Amino acid sequence: MYEKKGVVRSVGAAHSFSPVAKPEQHLVSLHHMRGLLDVDAVTQQATFWGGTYLHEVGPILARYNLALENMGDIAEQTIAGAISTGTHGTGLKLTSLSNQVVKWGFIDGQGSYRK
Ligand SMILES: Cc1cc2nc3c(=O)[nH]c(=O)nc-3n(C[C@H](O)[C@H](O)[C@H](O)COP(=O)(O)OP(=O)(O)OC[C@H]3O[C@@H](n4cnc5c(N)ncnc54)[C@H](O)[C@@H]3O)c2cc1C
């Protein structure tokens, strides 16, 4: 098994204004972990890989007559990056993208998958 100690930072689209996604030592990109995993037509909920770009989400959801409630003017971000930073669109009565999340799965610092 390959084992090397160090600080790992995940990166989405690296589209943040600040260097929050800049790696100190190791960088992990989810660029190839993109797309739809599941759609529930009854609850109108969809499960995506975290590396999916926001501009990919709309066309995929449209096949199921679904859509995001709101988006920003830029859609280059990934789902994981946008939700991690509280990315929002416009509108006083519309919330951030993170508020549309009902469930989240992730790998913790010990390498275990949690959901
Ligand atoms: C031109 C421009 C326009 C913008 N417009 C808006 C706007 O309209 N509204 C708004 O709210 N924001 C806006 N932003 C900010 C931008 O949407 C956010 O900074 C968003 O985080 C970018 O997503 P990203 O995928 O590039 O994330 P990154 O910048 O790559 O990462 C952001 C954070 O998420 C973490 N992260 C990323 N992927 C993962 C993962 N898989 N697992 C764990 N952690 C992860 C990173 O480590 C980092 O801490 C804009 C930025 C720019 C440059």
mmCIF file of C-alpha atoms in Angstrom, residues 4-112:
data_model
loop_
_atom_site.group_PDB
_atom_site.id
_atom_site.type_symbol
_atom_site.label_atom_id
_atom_site.label_comp_id
_atom_site.label_asym_id
_atom_site.label_seq_id
_atom_site.Cartn_x
_atom_site.Cartn_y
_atom_site.Cartn_z
ATOM 1 C CA LYS A 4 2.933 9.114 2.537
ATOM 2 C CA LYS A 5 2.153 11.626 5.281
ATOM 3 C CA GLY A 6 1.241 15.198 4.453
ATOM 4 C CA VAL A 7 -1.504 17.770 4.155
ATOM 5 C CA VAL A 8 -3.995 17.068 1.378
ATOM 6 C CA ARG A 9 -6.265 19.752 -0.031
ATOM 7 C CA SER A 10 -9.163 19.089 -2.386
ATOM 8 C CA VAL A 11 -9.736 21.438 -5.262
ATOM 9 C CA GLY A 12 -12.858 22.002 -7.317
ATOM 10 C CA ALA A 13 -12.568 24.371 -10.260
ATOM 11 C CA ALA A 14 -10.038 26.602 -8.363
ATOM 12 C CA HIS A 15 -12.401 29.449 -9.203
ATOM 13 C CA SER A 16 -12.450 31.049 -5.737
ATOM 14 C CA PHE A 17 -11.377 34.675 -5.390
ATOM 15 C CA SER A 18 -9.045 33.694 -2.547
ATOM 16 C CA PRO A 19 -6.358 30.943 -2.446
ATOM 17 C CA VAL A 20 -8.572 28.627 -0.322
ATOM 18 C CA ALA A 21 -8.028 25.773 -2.759
ATOM 19 C CA LYS A 22 -4.283 26.351 -3.071
ATOM 20 C CA PRO A 23 -2.475 23.221 -1.839
ATOM 21 C CA GLU A 24 0.278 23.454 0.800
ATOM 22 C CA GLN A 25 1.582 19.962 -0.025
ATOM 23 C CA HIS A 26 -0.750 17.651 -1.937
ATOM 24 C CA LEU A 27 -3.698 18.431 -4.173
ATOM 25 C CA VAL A 28 -6.611 16.119 -4.976
ATOM 26 C CA SER A 29 -8.883 17.041 -7.859
ATOM 27 C CA LEU A 30 -12.315 15.503 -8.377
ATOM 28 C CA HIS A 31 -12.299 16.506 -12.026
ATOM 29 C CA HIS A 32 -13.006 12.924 -13.098
ATOM 30 C CA MET A 33 -15.628 12.334 -10.385
ATOM 31 C CA ARG A 34 -18.449 14.097 -12.193
ATOM 32 C CA GLY A 35 -22.006 13.433 -13.251
ATOM 33 C CA LEU A 36 -25.275 12.061 -11.980
ATOM 34 C CA LEU A 37 -25.482 9.100 -9.590
ATOM 35 C CA ASP A 38 -29.204 8.920 -8.939
ATOM 36 C CA VAL A 39 -32.541 10.717 -9.404
ATOM 37 C CA ASP A 40 -35.639 10.258 -7.256
ATOM 38 C CA ALA A 41 -38.660 11.485 -9.229
ATOM 39 C CA VAL A 42 -40.945 11.364 -6.187
ATOM 40 C CA THR A 43 -38.846 13.520 -3.865
ATOM 41 C CA GLN A 44 -37.380 15.469 -6.822
ATOM 42 C CA GLN A 45 -33.900 14.937 -5.413
ATOM 43 C CA ALA A 46 -30.774 14.110 -7.394
ATOM 44 C CA THR A 47 -27.381 12.770 -6.293
ATOM 45 C CA PHE A 48 -24.256 14.036 -8.082
ATOM 46 C CA TRP A 49 -20.526 13.447 -7.737
ATOM 47 C CA GLY A 50 -18.947 16.403 -5.912
ATOM 48 C CA GLY A 51 -16.682 17.229 -8.841
ATOM 49 C CA THR A 52 -19.583 17.969 -11.203
ATOM 50 C CA TYR A 53 -19.394 21.498 -12.637
ATOM 51 C CA LEU A 54 -22.456 23.683 -12.089
ATOM 52 C CA HIS A 55 -22.824 24.228 -15.848
ATOM 53 C CA GLU A 56 -23.231 20.452 -16.224
ATOM 54 C CA VAL A 57 -25.993 20.180 -13.617
ATOM 55 C CA GLY A 58 -28.773 22.042 -15.436
ATOM 56 C CA PRO A 59 -28.693 20.043 -18.700
ATOM 57 C CA ILE A 60 -28.627 16.761 -16.748
ATOM 58 C CA LEU A 61 -31.549 17.748 -14.496
ATOM 59 C CA ALA A 62 -33.553 19.022 -17.469
ATOM 60 C CA ARG A 63 -33.813 15.435 -18.771
ATOM 61 C CA TYR A 64 -35.902 14.720 -15.661
ATOM 62 C CA ASN A 65 -37.875 18.000 -15.770
ATOM 63 C CA LEU A 66 -35.905 19.217 -12.745
ATOM 64 C CA ALA A 67 -33.691 22.249 -12.144
ATOM 65 C CA LEU A 68 -31.714 24.061 -9.468
ATOM 66 C CA GLU A 69 -33.724 26.776 -7.697
ATOM 67 C CA ASN A 70 -31.077 29.392 -8.350
ATOM 68 C CA MET A 71 -27.581 29.902 -9.806
ATOM 69 C CA GLY A 72 -24.944 32.633 -9.872
ATOM 70 C CA ASP A 73 -23.941 34.391 -13.090
ATOM 71 C CA ILE A 74 -20.857 32.131 -13.294
ATOM 72 C CA ALA A 75 -21.282 28.372 -13.568
ATOM 73 C CA GLU A 76 -17.638 27.230 -13.736
ATOM 74 C CA GLN A 77 -17.584 26.053 -10.120
ATOM 75 C CA THR A 78 -17.967 22.479 -8.914
ATOM 76 C CA ILE A 79 -20.752 21.341 -6.619
ATOM 77 C CA ALA A 80 -18.268 20.577 -3.802
ATOM 78 C CA GLY A 81 -16.444 23.892 -4.150
ATOM 79 C CA ALA A 82 -19.578 26.014 -4.432
ATOM 80 C CA ILE A 83 -21.243 24.375 -1.467
ATOM 81 C CA SER A 84 -18.076 24.518 0.658
ATOM 82 C CA THR A 85 -17.874 28.289 0.212
ATOM 83 C CA GLY A 86 -21.540 29.294 0.470
ATOM 84 C CA THR A 87 -21.815 30.258 -3.193
ATOM 85 C CA HIS A 88 -25.111 31.953 -3.978
ATOM 86 C CA GLY A 89 -27.087 33.421 -6.832
ATOM 87 C CA THR A 90 -29.193 36.545 -6.657
ATOM 88 C CA GLY A 91 -32.605 37.238 -5.138
ATOM 89 C CA LEU A 92 -33.557 38.315 -1.619
ATOM 90 C CA LYS A 93 -35.800 35.299 -1.097
ATOM 91 C CA LEU A 94 -33.464 32.681 -2.598
ATOM 92 C CA THR A 95 -30.877 30.889 -0.497
ATOM 93 C CA SER A 96 -27.332 29.731 -1.229
ATOM 94 C CA LEU A 97 -26.656 26.526 -3.166
ATOM 95 C CA SER A 98 -25.702 24.802 0.087
ATOM 96 C CA ASN A 99 -29.279 25.178 1.297
ATOM 97 C CA GLN A 100 -30.458 22.909 -1.522
ATOM 98 C CA VAL A 101 -28.370 20.013 -0.200
ATOM 99 C CA VAL A 102 -30.329 17.368 1.716
ATOM 100 C CA LYS A 103 -27.543 14.814 2.150
ATOM 101 C CA TRP A 104 -23.766 14.791 1.767
ATOM 102 C CA GLY A 105 -21.262 11.932 1.600
ATOM 103 C CA PHE A 106 -17.542 12.489 2.153
ATOM 104 C CA ILE A 107 -14.266 10.735 2.996
ATOM 105 C CA ASP A 108 -12.916 11.771 6.403
ATOM 106 C CA GLY A 109 -9.303 12.280 7.477
ATOM 107 C CA GLN A 110 -8.984 8.567 8.334
ATOM 108 C CA GLY A 111 -10.071 7.494 4.841
ATOM 109 C CA SER A 112 -13.549 6.323 5.876
#
